[in-house]
Coordinates of C-alpha atoms and ligand atoms in Angstrom, one line a residue:
Chain J
M1285 CA 319.7 188.8 -33.0
I1286 CA 320.6 192.4 -32.0
A1287 CA 323.8 193.8 -33.7
Q1288 CA 324.0 196.5 -30.7
S1289 CA 323.7 194.3 -28.0
D1290 CA 327.1 193.5 -27.6
S1291 CA 328.0 195.0 -24.3
G1292 CA 326.0 196.1 -21.3
T1293 CA 326.6 200.1 -22.3
R1294 CA 323.9 199.8 -25.0
I1295 CA 320.1 199.5 -24.2
L1296 CA 318.4 196.3 -25.8
P1297 CA 315.5 197.8 -27.0
I1298 CA 312.0 196.4 -25.9
V1299 CA 310.5 196.5 -29.3
E1300 CA 312.8 196.8 -32.3
M1301 CA 310.7 197.4 -36.1
R1302 CA 313.3 196.8 -38.7
G1303 CA 312.3 198.2 -42.5
I1304 CA 309.1 198.0 -42.1
S1305 CA 306.9 198.2 -45.1
K1306 CA 303.1 198.7 -45.6
F1307 CA 301.3 198.1 -48.3
F1308 CA 297.4 199.4 -48.8
G1309 CA 296.7 198.1 -52.9
G1310 CA 299.4 200.3 -54.4
V1311 CA 299.3 203.0 -51.6
A1312 CA 302.3 202.8 -49.5
A1313 CA 301.4 203.4 -46.1
L1314 CA 304.8 202.9 -44.5
E1315 CA 308.5 202.5 -46.5
D1316 CA 311.5 200.8 -44.9
V1317 CA 310.5 201.9 -41.5
D1318 CA 312.8 201.4 -38.4
F1319 CA 311.6 202.3 -34.9
H1320 CA 312.5 201.1 -31.7
V1321 CA 311.2 201.8 -28.3
N1322 CA 313.7 200.9 -25.1
K1323 CA 312.6 200.2 -21.4
G1324 CA 311.1 203.0 -19.6
E1325 CA 311.4 205.1 -22.7
V1326 CA 308.4 207.4 -23.7
V1327 CA 308.8 207.9 -27.6
A1328 CA 306.8 210.7 -29.4
L1329 CA 305.2 209.2 -32.8
L1330 CA 304.7 212.6 -34.9
G1331 CA 303.5 213.1 -38.5
D1332 CA 301.0 215.0 -40.4
N1333 CA 297.4 213.1 -41.4
G1334 CA 298.1 210.2 -43.2
A1335 CA 301.6 209.9 -42.6
G1336 CA 301.6 205.9 -41.7
K1337 CA 301.3 206.5 -37.5
S1338 CA 298.1 204.4 -36.8
T1339 CA 299.5 202.3 -39.2
L1340 CA 302.8 202.0 -37.8
I1341 CA 301.5 201.3 -34.5
K1342 CA 298.4 198.8 -35.7
I1343 CA 301.3 196.6 -36.4
L1344 CA 302.7 196.3 -33.1
A1345 CA 299.0 195.5 -32.0
G1346 CA 298.6 193.2 -34.2
A1347 CA 296.2 194.3 -36.5
V1348 CA 297.9 195.4 -39.5
F1349 CA 300.2 192.9 -40.6
P1350 CA 303.4 194.3 -42.5
S1351 CA 304.5 193.7 -46.2
E1352 CA 307.9 193.6 -45.0
G1353 CA 310.1 194.0 -42.2
S1354 CA 310.7 192.1 -39.2
I1355 CA 309.5 192.9 -35.7
H1356 CA 312.0 192.0 -32.9
V1357 CA 310.5 191.8 -29.3
D1358 CA 313.0 191.4 -26.1
G1359 CA 315.8 190.4 -28.8
Q1360 CA 313.6 187.8 -30.3
E1361 CA 312.3 188.2 -33.6
A1362 CA 308.2 187.8 -33.3
E1363 CA 305.5 187.5 -35.6
I1364 CA 302.5 189.2 -34.3
G1365 CA 299.7 187.8 -36.2
S1366 CA 296.8 189.0 -34.0
P1367 CA 295.7 191.1 -31.3
A1368 CA 295.7 188.4 -29.1
R1369 CA 299.8 187.6 -29.8
A1370 CA 300.5 191.2 -29.2
K1371 CA 298.8 191.1 -25.3
E1372 CA 301.0 188.0 -25.0
L1373 CA 304.1 189.9 -26.0
G1374 CA 303.2 192.7 -23.5
I1375 CA 302.2 195.4 -26.1
E1376 CA 298.9 196.7 -25.3
T1377 CA 297.1 199.4 -27.6
V1378 CA 295.2 202.4 -26.2
Y1379 CA 293.2 203.1 -29.3
Q1380 CA 292.1 206.5 -31.0
D1381 CA 288.8 205.3 -30.6
L1382 CA 288.1 204.2 -27.1
A1383 CA 288.3 200.6 -26.7
L1384 CA 285.8 200.4 -23.9
C1385 CA 282.4 198.7 -23.8
D1386 CA 279.9 201.7 -22.5
N1387 CA 277.7 199.5 -21.1
V1388 CA 279.4 198.1 -18.7
D1389 CA 281.4 198.9 -15.6
V1390 CA 285.1 199.7 -14.8
P1391 CA 285.7 196.0 -13.5
T1392 CA 284.2 194.5 -16.6
N1393 CA 286.0 196.9 -19.1
I1394 CA 289.6 196.2 -17.1
F1395 CA 289.2 192.4 -17.1
L1396 CA 288.0 192.3 -20.6
G1397 CA 289.5 188.7 -21.5
R1398 CA 291.1 188.1 -18.7
E1399 CA 288.3 187.9 -15.8
I1400 CA 288.7 186.0 -12.3
R1401 CA 287.2 183.3 -11.6
R1402 CA 286.7 181.1 -8.2
S1403 CA 285.4 177.8 -7.9
V1404 CA 282.0 177.6 -5.7
V1405 CA 281.8 173.8 -6.0
R1406 CA 285.8 172.2 -6.2
G1407 CA 286.4 172.0 -9.9
L1408 CA 282.7 171.6 -10.9
V1409 CA 281.4 175.1 -11.2
S1410 CA 283.2 178.2 -10.8
V1411 CA 281.7 182.1 -11.2
F1412 CA 283.4 185.3 -11.9
D1413 CA 285.2 186.5 -8.8
R1414 CA 283.6 190.1 -8.8
R1415 CA 284.9 191.4 -5.7
R1416 CA 288.2 190.4 -6.3
M1417 CA 288.0 192.3 -9.5
A1418 CA 286.4 195.0 -8.1
E1419 CA 289.1 195.2 -5.6
E1420 CA 292.0 195.1 -8.1
T1421 CA 290.3 197.9 -9.9
R1422 CA 290.4 200.2 -7.2
R1423 CA 294.0 199.4 -6.3
L1424 CA 294.9 200.2 -9.6
L1425 CA 292.9 203.3 -10.0
T1426 CA 294.6 204.3 -6.5
D1427 CA 297.8 203.4 -8.1
L1428 CA 297.5 205.6 -10.8
K1429 CA 296.1 208.4 -9.0
I1430 CA 292.9 208.3 -11.4
N1431 CA 289.9 209.8 -9.3
I1432 CA 286.9 207.5 -9.7
T1433 CA 284.7 206.7 -7.4
D1434 CA 281.8 204.9 -8.5
I1435 CA 283.5 201.8 -10.4
H1436 CA 280.0 199.9 -10.6
A1437 CA 278.7 202.5 -12.8
P1438 CA 278.8 201.7 -16.6
V1439 CA 281.5 203.9 -18.4
R1440 CA 279.0 206.1 -20.3
D1441 CA 278.5 207.9 -17.3
F1442 CA 282.0 209.0 -17.2
S1443 CA 283.5 212.0 -18.6
G1444 CA 285.7 211.4 -21.9
G1445 CA 289.0 212.0 -20.0
Q1446 CA 288.0 209.9 -17.5
R1447 CA 287.2 207.0 -19.9
Q1448 CA 290.5 207.8 -21.3
T1449 CA 292.1 207.2 -17.7
I1450 CA 290.1 203.8 -17.5
A1451 CA 291.1 202.7 -20.9
I1452 CA 295.0 203.9 -20.2
A1453 CA 294.3 201.9 -16.7
K1454 CA 293.1 198.5 -18.6
S1455 CA 296.6 198.3 -20.3
V1456 CA 298.5 199.2 -17.3
Y1457 CA 296.6 196.5 -15.4
S1458 CA 298.2 193.8 -17.7
A1459 CA 302.0 194.9 -16.6
A1460 CA 302.5 195.4 -20.3
K1461 CA 306.0 195.8 -21.7
L1462 CA 304.9 198.4 -23.9
I1463 CA 301.8 200.8 -24.1
I1464 CA 300.7 202.4 -27.0
M1465 CA 298.6 205.4 -27.3
D1466 CA 297.0 207.1 -30.5
E1467 CA 296.2 210.1 -29.6
P1468 CA 294.9 210.4 -26.2
T1469 CA 294.3 213.6 -25.5
A1470 CA 292.4 214.2 -28.9
A1471 CA 288.8 215.4 -28.5
L1472 CA 289.3 216.3 -25.1
G1473 CA 288.9 219.2 -23.2
V1474 CA 291.4 221.0 -21.5
A1475 CA 290.9 220.0 -17.9
Q1476 CA 290.7 216.2 -19.2
Q1477 CA 293.6 216.6 -21.5
E1478 CA 295.1 217.4 -18.2
Q1479 CA 294.0 214.4 -16.7
V1480 CA 295.1 212.5 -19.0
L1481 CA 298.4 214.2 -19.5
T1482 CA 299.4 213.8 -15.6
L1483 CA 298.2 210.2 -15.9
I1484 CA 300.4 209.5 -18.5
E1485 CA 303.3 211.8 -17.0
G1486 CA 302.9 209.0 -13.7
L1487 CA 303.1 206.0 -16.2
R1488 CA 306.7 207.5 -17.4
N1489 CA 307.8 207.8 -13.7
R1490 CA 307.0 204.4 -12.8
G1491 CA 308.9 203.5 -15.7
E1492 CA 306.5 202.3 -18.5
A1493 CA 307.6 202.2 -22.0
I1494 CA 305.1 204.1 -23.8
V1495 CA 304.4 205.1 -27.6
L1496 CA 302.7 208.1 -27.7
I1497 CA 300.8 209.2 -30.7
S1498 CA 300.1 212.5 -30.6
H1499 CA 299.0 216.1 -32.6
N1500 CA 299.9 218.5 -29.7
M1501 CA 303.4 219.4 -29.9
D1502 CA 303.4 220.9 -25.8
D1503 CA 301.8 217.6 -24.8
V1504 CA 304.7 216.0 -26.8
M1505 CA 307.8 218.1 -24.8
R1506 CA 306.3 217.6 -21.8
V1507 CA 306.1 214.2 -21.5
A1508 CA 308.1 212.4 -24.4
D1509 CA 311.5 211.1 -24.5
R1510 CA 312.3 210.6 -27.6
V1511 CA 310.7 211.8 -31.1
V1512 CA 310.1 209.9 -34.5
I1513 CA 308.9 212.0 -37.1
L1514 CA 306.9 210.3 -40.1
K1515 CA 305.8 211.8 -43.5
T1516 CA 304.3 210.0 -46.2
G1517 CA 305.1 206.6 -44.7
R1518 CA 309.3 207.1 -44.2
V1519 CA 311.1 208.5 -41.0
V1520 CA 312.1 212.0 -41.1
T1521 CA 313.7 212.0 -37.7
N1522 CA 314.3 210.0 -34.7
R1523 CA 315.9 212.2 -31.7
P1524 CA 315.6 212.8 -28.3
V1525 CA 313.4 215.7 -27.3
G1526 CA 316.3 217.5 -25.8
E1527 CA 317.5 217.9 -29.3
V1528 CA 314.4 219.8 -30.6
D1529 CA 312.0 222.4 -29.5
R1530 CA 308.1 222.8 -30.7
D1531 CA 308.5 225.0 -33.7
G1532 CA 311.2 222.7 -35.1
L1533 CA 309.4 219.8 -34.8
I1534 CA 306.0 221.4 -37.1
R1535 CA 308.6 222.6 -39.3
M1536 CA 310.0 219.2 -39.7
I1537 CA 306.3 217.4 -39.9
I1538 CA 305.4 220.1 -42.2
S1539 CA 308.6 219.9 -44.4
G1540 CA 310.0 216.3 -43.8
I1541 CA 313.4 217.5 -43.6
D1542 CA 315.5 216.7 -40.4
E1543 CA 316.4 220.0 -39.6
A1544 CA 319.2 218.8 -37.4
L1545 CA 320.5 216.4 -39.6
E1546 CA 324.2 217.9 -39.9
L1547 CA 324.4 217.6 -36.2
T1548 CA 324.6 214.5 -36.0
A1549 CA 325.5 211.6 -38.4
A1550 CA 322.8 210.1 -40.7
G1551 CA 320.9 207.2 -39.2
S1552 CA 319.6 206.7 -35.9
P1553 CA 320.7 208.8 -32.6
E1554 CA 320.4 206.9 -29.3
A1555 CA 317.5 207.5 -27.3
R1556 CA 318.7 207.8 -23.7
T1557 CA 321.0 210.5 -22.7
Chain R
M1067 CA 255.8 199.3 -21.4
T1068 CA 259.6 198.8 -21.1
A1069 CA 261.9 197.8 -17.8
G1070 CA 265.4 197.5 -16.7
Q1071 CA 267.0 200.5 -18.1
E1072 CA 270.3 200.3 -16.1
N1073 CA 270.2 197.0 -15.3
I1074 CA 273.1 195.6 -16.7
T1075 CA 275.6 198.2 -15.6
T1076 CA 277.9 195.7 -13.7
V1077 CA 277.0 192.4 -15.8
G1078 CA 275.4 190.8 -12.3
A1079 CA 276.8 192.2 -9.5
G1080 CA 275.0 194.4 -7.3
S1081 CA 275.2 198.3 -7.6
T1082 CA 276.6 200.0 -4.6
S1083 CA 274.0 203.0 -4.6
T1084 CA 270.8 202.8 -2.9
K1085 CA 269.1 205.1 -4.9
D1086 CA 270.3 203.0 -7.8
L1087 CA 268.9 200.3 -6.3
T1088 CA 265.6 201.6 -5.8
L1089 CA 265.6 203.3 -9.2
R1090 CA 266.3 199.9 -10.9
L1091 CA 263.5 198.1 -8.4
L1092 CA 261.2 200.9 -10.1
D1093 CA 262.1 199.9 -13.3
K1094 CA 261.8 196.2 -12.8
L1095 CA 258.6 197.0 -11.2
S1096 CA 257.2 198.9 -14.0
T1097 CA 256.5 196.2 -16.4
V1098 CA 255.1 194.3 -13.6
L1099 CA 252.5 197.4 -13.0
V1100 CA 252.0 196.9 -17.0
F1101 CA 251.3 193.6 -16.8
I1102 CA 248.6 194.0 -13.7
L1103 CA 247.1 197.3 -15.4
I1104 CA 246.2 195.3 -18.6
L1105 CA 244.7 192.1 -16.0
A1106 CA 242.5 195.3 -14.4
L1107 CA 241.7 196.7 -18.0
L1108 CA 240.4 193.0 -19.0
E1109 CA 238.8 192.9 -15.8
A1110 CA 236.8 196.2 -16.3
A1111 CA 236.0 195.2 -20.0
R1112 CA 235.1 191.4 -18.7
P1113 CA 234.1 191.9 -14.9
G1114 CA 235.0 187.7 -14.0
F1115 CA 238.3 188.0 -16.1
I1116 CA 240.4 187.4 -13.1
T1117 CA 240.2 184.3 -11.6
F1118 CA 242.7 181.9 -10.6
S1119 CA 242.3 179.4 -13.5
N1120 CA 242.6 182.5 -16.4
V1121 CA 245.8 183.7 -14.7
S1122 CA 247.1 180.6 -14.6
L1123 CA 246.3 179.7 -18.0
I1124 CA 248.0 183.1 -19.4
F1125 CA 251.5 181.9 -17.1
L1126 CA 251.0 178.1 -19.1
Q1127 CA 250.4 180.1 -22.6
A1128 CA 253.6 182.0 -21.6
T1129 CA 256.1 179.6 -20.8
T1130 CA 256.7 178.7 -24.7
R1131 CA 257.3 182.5 -25.3
A1132 CA 259.3 183.0 -22.3
I1133 CA 261.3 180.6 -23.1
L1134 CA 261.6 181.2 -26.8
A1135 CA 262.5 184.9 -25.1
I1136 CA 265.3 184.1 -23.1
G1137 CA 267.1 183.1 -25.7
E1138 CA 266.4 185.8 -27.9
M1139 CA 267.5 188.1 -25.6
L1140 CA 270.8 186.4 -25.4
V1141 CA 271.4 187.2 -28.9
I1142 CA 269.4 190.6 -29.0
I1143 CA 272.3 191.5 -26.0
S1144 CA 274.8 190.5 -28.3
G1145 CA 274.0 192.9 -30.8
G1146 CA 272.5 190.1 -33.3
I1147 CA 268.8 189.2 -33.9
D1148 CA 267.0 186.0 -34.2
I1149 CA 263.9 186.0 -36.0
S1150 CA 264.3 181.7 -37.3
V1151 CA 263.4 180.9 -33.7
G1152 CA 259.8 180.5 -34.8
T1153 CA 260.0 178.3 -37.6
V1154 CA 262.9 176.6 -35.6
M1155 CA 260.8 175.0 -32.9
S1156 CA 258.6 174.1 -35.3
L1157 CA 261.1 172.2 -36.8
A1158 CA 262.6 170.9 -34.1
M1159 CA 258.7 170.0 -32.9
V1160 CA 258.5 167.8 -36.1
T1161 CA 262.0 166.1 -35.8
M1162 CA 260.6 164.8 -32.7
G1163 CA 257.5 164.3 -33.6
V1164 CA 258.9 162.5 -36.7
S1165 CA 261.4 160.2 -34.2
V1166 CA 258.9 159.6 -31.6
I1167 CA 255.9 158.7 -33.4
D1168 CA 256.9 157.7 -36.5
G1169 CA 260.1 156.6 -35.3
G1170 CA 259.4 154.8 -32.1
M1171 CA 262.1 156.5 -30.4
P1172 CA 261.7 156.7 -26.6
M1173 CA 260.1 160.3 -25.7
E1174 CA 263.3 160.9 -23.4
L1175 CA 265.5 160.4 -26.5
G1176 CA 263.1 162.8 -28.7
F1177 CA 263.7 165.9 -26.3
V1178 CA 267.3 165.1 -26.8
V1179 CA 266.2 165.4 -30.7
A1180 CA 264.4 168.7 -30.4
I1181 CA 266.7 170.4 -28.5
G1182 CA 269.8 169.0 -30.7
A1183 CA 267.6 170.0 -33.5
G1184 CA 267.7 173.6 -32.6
A1185 CA 271.2 173.9 -31.6
L1186 CA 271.8 172.4 -34.8
M1187 CA 270.0 175.2 -36.9
G1188 CA 271.4 177.5 -34.0
S1189 CA 274.8 176.7 -34.9
A1190 CA 274.2 177.1 -38.6
N1191 CA 273.2 180.6 -38.0
G1192 CA 276.0 181.5 -35.7
F1193 CA 278.7 180.2 -38.4
L1194 CA 277.0 181.9 -41.0
V1195 CA 277.0 185.5 -38.7
A1196 CA 280.6 184.8 -37.9
F1197 CA 282.5 183.3 -40.4
A1198 CA 280.6 184.7 -43.5
R1199 CA 280.0 188.1 -41.2
L1200 CA 276.3 188.3 -42.7
P1201 CA 274.3 190.7 -40.7
S1202 CA 272.2 188.1 -38.1
F1203 CA 268.8 189.3 -39.6
I1204 CA 269.4 188.1 -43.2
V1205 CA 271.4 184.8 -41.9
T1206 CA 268.2 184.5 -39.8
L1207 CA 265.8 185.6 -42.3
G1208 CA 266.9 182.8 -44.9
T1209 CA 266.8 180.3 -41.9
L1210 CA 263.1 181.2 -41.1
G1211 CA 262.8 180.0 -44.3
I1212 CA 265.0 177.2 -44.7
A1213 CA 263.0 175.5 -41.5
Q1214 CA 259.9 176.5 -42.4
G1215 CA 260.6 174.1 -45.7
M1216 CA 262.8 171.5 -43.8
A1217 CA 260.0 170.9 -41.0
L1218 CA 257.1 170.9 -43.9
M1219 CA 259.5 168.3 -45.8
I1220 CA 260.1 166.4 -42.4
S1221 CA 256.7 166.0 -41.4
N1222 CA 255.6 165.6 -45.6
G1223 CA 253.1 169.0 -44.5
R1224 CA 250.9 166.8 -42.0
S1225 CA 250.2 167.4 -38.4
L1226 CA 251.9 164.4 -36.4
Y1227 CA 249.7 162.9 -33.3
G1228 CA 250.1 159.9 -31.3
F1229 CA 253.1 160.9 -28.7
P1230 CA 253.3 158.7 -25.9
P1231 CA 250.7 158.6 -23.2
G1232 CA 251.9 161.1 -20.4
F1233 CA 253.7 163.2 -22.8
D1234 CA 251.1 165.8 -22.4
L1235 CA 252.0 166.2 -18.6
I1236 CA 254.5 168.4 -19.2
A1237 CA 252.5 171.6 -19.9
G1238 CA 249.0 170.1 -18.1
G1239 CA 250.4 168.4 -15.3
T1240 CA 250.9 170.0 -11.8
I1241 CA 253.4 169.3 -9.2
L1242 CA 251.9 171.0 -5.8
G1243 CA 249.7 172.6 -7.8
I1244 CA 252.3 174.4 -10.3
P1245 CA 252.2 173.5 -13.7
V1246 CA 255.2 171.5 -14.7
A1247 CA 255.9 173.9 -17.6
V1248 CA 256.3 176.6 -15.3
I1249 CA 258.3 174.8 -13.4
I1250 CA 260.9 173.8 -16.4
L1251 CA 260.4 177.9 -17.4
A1252 CA 262.0 178.5 -13.7
V1253 CA 264.5 175.8 -14.0
F1254 CA 265.7 177.2 -17.4
A1255 CA 265.5 180.6 -16.3
V1256 CA 267.9 179.9 -13.4
I1257 CA 269.8 177.9 -15.8
M1258 CA 270.1 180.9 -18.4
L1259 CA 271.2 183.5 -15.3
G1260 CA 274.2 181.3 -14.9
V1261 CA 274.7 181.6 -18.5
F1262 CA 273.8 185.2 -18.9
Y1263 CA 276.0 186.2 -15.9
E1264 CA 278.7 183.5 -14.9
T1265 CA 279.9 182.8 -18.0
K1266 CA 282.2 183.7 -20.5
V1267 CA 279.5 183.6 -23.5
G1268 CA 277.0 186.0 -21.4
R1269 CA 279.2 188.6 -20.5
Y1270 CA 280.6 188.4 -23.7
A1271 CA 277.2 189.2 -24.9
F1272 CA 276.9 192.2 -23.1
T1273 CA 280.3 193.7 -23.9
M1274 CA 279.6 192.7 -27.5
G1275 CA 276.8 194.2 -27.6
G1276 CA 278.2 197.4 -26.2
N1277 CA 281.2 197.3 -28.2
E1278 CA 281.9 194.6 -30.8
E1279 CA 285.5 196.3 -31.7
A1280 CA 287.0 196.8 -27.9
T1281 CA 285.6 193.2 -27.5
R1282 CA 287.6 192.0 -30.3
R1283 CA 290.8 194.0 -29.2
A1284 CA 290.5 192.5 -26.2
G1285 CA 291.8 189.2 -27.9
I1286 CA 288.6 187.5 -27.3
N1287 CA 287.6 185.1 -30.4
L1288 CA 284.2 186.7 -31.2
R1289 CA 283.6 184.0 -33.6
A1290 CA 283.3 181.2 -31.3
Y1291 CA 281.2 183.0 -28.7
K1292 CA 278.9 184.0 -31.9
V1293 CA 278.4 180.5 -32.8
A1294 CA 277.9 179.8 -28.6
I1295 CA 274.9 182.3 -28.8
F1296 CA 273.4 181.5 -31.6
A1297 CA 273.4 177.9 -30.9
I1298 CA 271.6 178.4 -27.4
S1299 CA 269.2 180.9 -28.9
G1300 CA 268.6 177.2 -31.4
A1301 CA 268.4 175.1 -28.7
T1302 CA 265.9 177.5 -26.5
A1303 CA 263.9 177.0 -29.5
G1304 CA 264.1 173.0 -29.3
L1305 CA 263.0 173.2 -25.5
A1306 CA 259.9 175.5 -26.5
S1307 CA 258.8 173.1 -29.0
I1308 CA 258.7 170.7 -26.4
I1309 CA 256.3 172.4 -24.1
L1310 CA 254.4 173.6 -26.9
A1311 CA 254.1 170.3 -28.4
S1312 CA 253.0 168.9 -25.2
R1313 CA 250.3 171.4 -24.6
I1314 CA 248.9 170.3 -28.0
D1315 CA 249.9 167.0 -27.8
S1316 CA 250.9 166.5 -31.0
A1317 CA 253.0 168.2 -33.5
H1318 CA 252.6 171.0 -36.3
P1319 CA 254.6 172.1 -38.9
G1320 CA 253.2 175.5 -38.9
I1321 CA 253.1 176.3 -35.9
G1322 CA 255.7 177.9 -34.7
F1323 CA 255.7 180.8 -37.6
G1324 CA 254.8 184.1 -35.6
Y1325 CA 256.0 183.6 -32.6
E1326 CA 259.4 185.2 -33.7
L1327 CA 257.5 188.2 -33.3
D1328 CA 256.2 187.7 -29.9
A1329 CA 259.6 186.4 -28.9
I1330 CA 261.0 190.0 -30.1
A1331 CA 258.4 191.8 -28.8
A1332 CA 258.9 190.1 -25.1
V1333 CA 262.5 190.7 -25.3
V1334 CA 262.0 194.9 -26.1
I1335 CA 259.3 195.1 -23.9
G1336 CA 261.4 193.6 -21.3
G1337 CA 263.9 196.2 -21.5
G1338 CA 266.2 194.4 -24.1
S1339 CA 267.6 196.8 -26.4
L1340 CA 267.9 196.3 -30.2
M1341 CA 270.8 198.1 -30.3
G1342 CA 272.5 195.7 -28.0
G1343 CA 274.2 195.4 -24.8
R1344 CA 271.6 195.4 -22.7
G1345 CA 268.5 193.2 -21.1
T1346 CA 267.8 190.4 -18.6
V1347 CA 266.1 187.3 -18.2
W1348 CA 263.7 188.7 -16.0
G1349 CA 262.6 191.2 -18.4
A1350 CA 262.3 188.7 -21.3
I1351 CA 259.7 186.3 -19.0
I1352 CA 257.4 189.3 -17.9
G1353 CA 257.9 190.6 -21.7
A1354 CA 256.4 186.9 -22.6
L1355 CA 253.7 187.5 -20.0
I1356 CA 252.4 190.6 -21.2
M1357 CA 252.3 189.5 -24.9
A1358 CA 250.6 186.0 -23.4
E1359 CA 248.5 188.1 -21.3
I1360 CA 247.5 190.5 -24.2
R1361 CA 246.7 187.7 -26.8
F1362 CA 244.7 185.4 -24.2
G1363 CA 242.7 189.1 -23.7
L1364 CA 242.1 189.1 -27.0
N1365 CA 240.8 186.4 -27.4
V1366 CA 238.7 186.9 -24.4
L1367 CA 237.1 189.8 -25.5
G1368 CA 236.8 187.8 -28.9
M1369 CA 238.8 189.5 -31.4
S1370 CA 239.8 187.5 -34.3
P1371 CA 243.5 185.7 -34.8
F1372 CA 243.8 188.4 -37.8
I1373 CA 243.2 191.3 -35.0
Q1374 CA 245.8 189.6 -32.8
Q1375 CA 248.3 189.3 -35.7
I1376 CA 248.0 193.1 -36.1
V1377 CA 247.9 194.1 -32.4
V1378 CA 251.3 192.1 -31.6
G1379 CA 252.8 193.9 -34.9
V1380 CA 251.8 197.0 -33.3
I1381 CA 253.1 196.7 -29.8
L1382 CA 256.5 195.1 -31.3
I1383 CA 257.0 198.6 -33.3
A1384 CA 255.6 200.9 -30.7
A1385 CA 258.0 199.1 -28.0
V1386 CA 260.7 199.6 -30.4
Y1387 CA 260.3 203.0 -30.5
I1388 CA 260.4 203.5 -27.0
D1389 CA 263.8 201.9 -27.0
T1390 CA 264.8 204.2 -29.7
L1391 CA 263.8 207.0 -27.8
R1392 CA 265.4 206.0 -24.6
T1393 CA 268.8 205.0 -26.4
R1394 CA 268.8 208.4 -28.0
A1395 CA 268.3 210.1 -24.8
R1396 CA 271.0 208.0 -23.2
I1397 CA 273.4 209.1 -26.1
K1398 CA 272.7 212.9 -25.5
H1399 CA 273.4 213.1 -21.5
Ligands
ATP3003 N1 293.4 199.9 -44.5 C1 293.1 200.9 -45.4 N2 293.5 200.4 -46.5 C2 293.9 201.4 -47.3 N3 294.5 202.7 -46.8 C3 294.9 202.8 -45.8 C4 294.9 201.6 -44.8 N4 295.0 202.3 -43.3 C5 295.7 203.5 -43.6 N5 295.5 203.4 -45.1 C6 296.0 204.3 -45.6 O1 297.7 204.8 -45.4 C7 297.9 206.3 -45.1 C8 298.6 206.0 -43.8 O2 297.8 206.0 -42.7 P1 297.5 206.0 -41.3 O3 296.2 205.8 -40.9 O4 298.9 205.2 -40.6 O5 297.7 207.5 -41.1 P2 297.8 208.3 -39.6 O6 299.4 209.0 -39.4 O7 297.4 207.7 -38.4 O8 296.9 209.8 -39.9 P3 296.1 210.5 -38.6 O9 297.1 211.6 -38.0 O10 295.3 211.0 -39.7 O11 295.2 209.6 -37.7 C9 297.2 206.9 -45.9 O12 297.2 207.2 -46.8 C10 295.9 206.3 -44.9 O13 294.8 206.3 -46.3
MG3004 MG1 296.1 207.9 -36.9

């Protein structure tokens, strides 16, 4: 199905979106957008307010349906009709507004929707396996070097940074193919941003594929492999981080003109170097 | 007046720190203390009030309210409210009455009819909340009226007498000195503990009460669980109707109206939050005990039923006000 999957030299994208458009009434939130993520790649999705970033990732997450275009997961065309379907396909999303239930503890959040049960009376009565869920939670947090000891406190007791790392850990736990993060460091203090960025770096080193929406260019330069810039629903540029600098990114976000266009042929340059 | 501030932290699992445990214990005890305090006040006002028979009457009268409150608690934890439980109880009661007394149905089948009628009305609430996406307050306000009308229609507006002999033993009989109704409440409470903490319905009631959107995004089919939650509340009203009917050994189409107030007040007094996400089975029971105690006490003090209504309304508003303060304090910290 994928044209460029002809030989081993090309990488098969985990997720590829082709010709995606989305209209809200008369407003085009996205127009003919091509977007892909390769294995083990951190792609930063940039653009001004209203550029269409959240809409694009919501389509991947199954929360919004595209008006036009197709989505391919591991080379197979996929309809992502619901959040549950996106999860089935291995796409996990950490939303802008934290998707945690504040009133319950860390394991309950991490295992939300995929609780582990154990049977008490074989085949008849089963209960939640709280001990195992707690153990797995501790192991996960240790693996990700997240420093939270009292996992049985309700998550509202944690700082914004800790809560964000819990939300990210939750998506990691499902062994997702692709983790999408919509402004994971927005609304966090400096130290807490650092906490989250360190976690993202750790995930990158583990080879997780990530789409990161951010308005912070320093964060992008630090953790991303490739940047994609949107403006008013169209792709401005798509290139490896090595080909851009911080100020260039900001200029492109504002102007909507791909600055280094003359260096490479139009179209999408390859991501991995 | 309130209890159970941090008691659903881990959705049923025991907490780790002892400080937490002590706090939680105190929190639970605080409502017990309120119960004892009110008893003491009544004793002061009417010396000799505290007798075994008075206290067990309070417990007996609390059973109907406690059962209703446990079902109400589940709805309120999930972030909804069910104000139809009182008239649904009436509807379930007269449906059972007509089937058994007029229709000659065996009493045991009558129980199934009562619980089934309640569950059906509850499911209707659930469907409207989940699929028509109407606020549960409005939906259940509508079914409050509908159930009342249906109860009057089915019974032709009359009271039904003539349940089979022995039916009154549900409320009046004892086993080893314990009223049968209290035993039924205890068994029901244990079952509902299982529902709250060991089923997905219970667990997701807590999480959707905490953050409905997050629960939806976790890939959980919220609609199905909402229907289940309201169906349970309705079935609970059906169960309560059996005990109440046994206590009066008859069925009345108008008897349930007003019980929703007691149930909701019991939930809030017992530590449930109208904001959702917080509450316990135990809290519903102790809340109902306090409501029954207050009503019983007002009776003993010779207050008219009219004043009782006013007092219950004031208590409800006060309890909700305290809950609001508590929630605000929590958000601030
Ligand atoms: N549900 C919706 N109904 C109507 N218009 C919408 C809807 N969602 C998004 N839009 C519009 O689509 C455009 C893109 O919005 P989107 O939220 O994707 O932007 P964004 O890049 O995420 O912005 P921000 O940086 O502010 O988060 C905007 O013009 C927005 O108003
Ligand atoms: Mg956005």
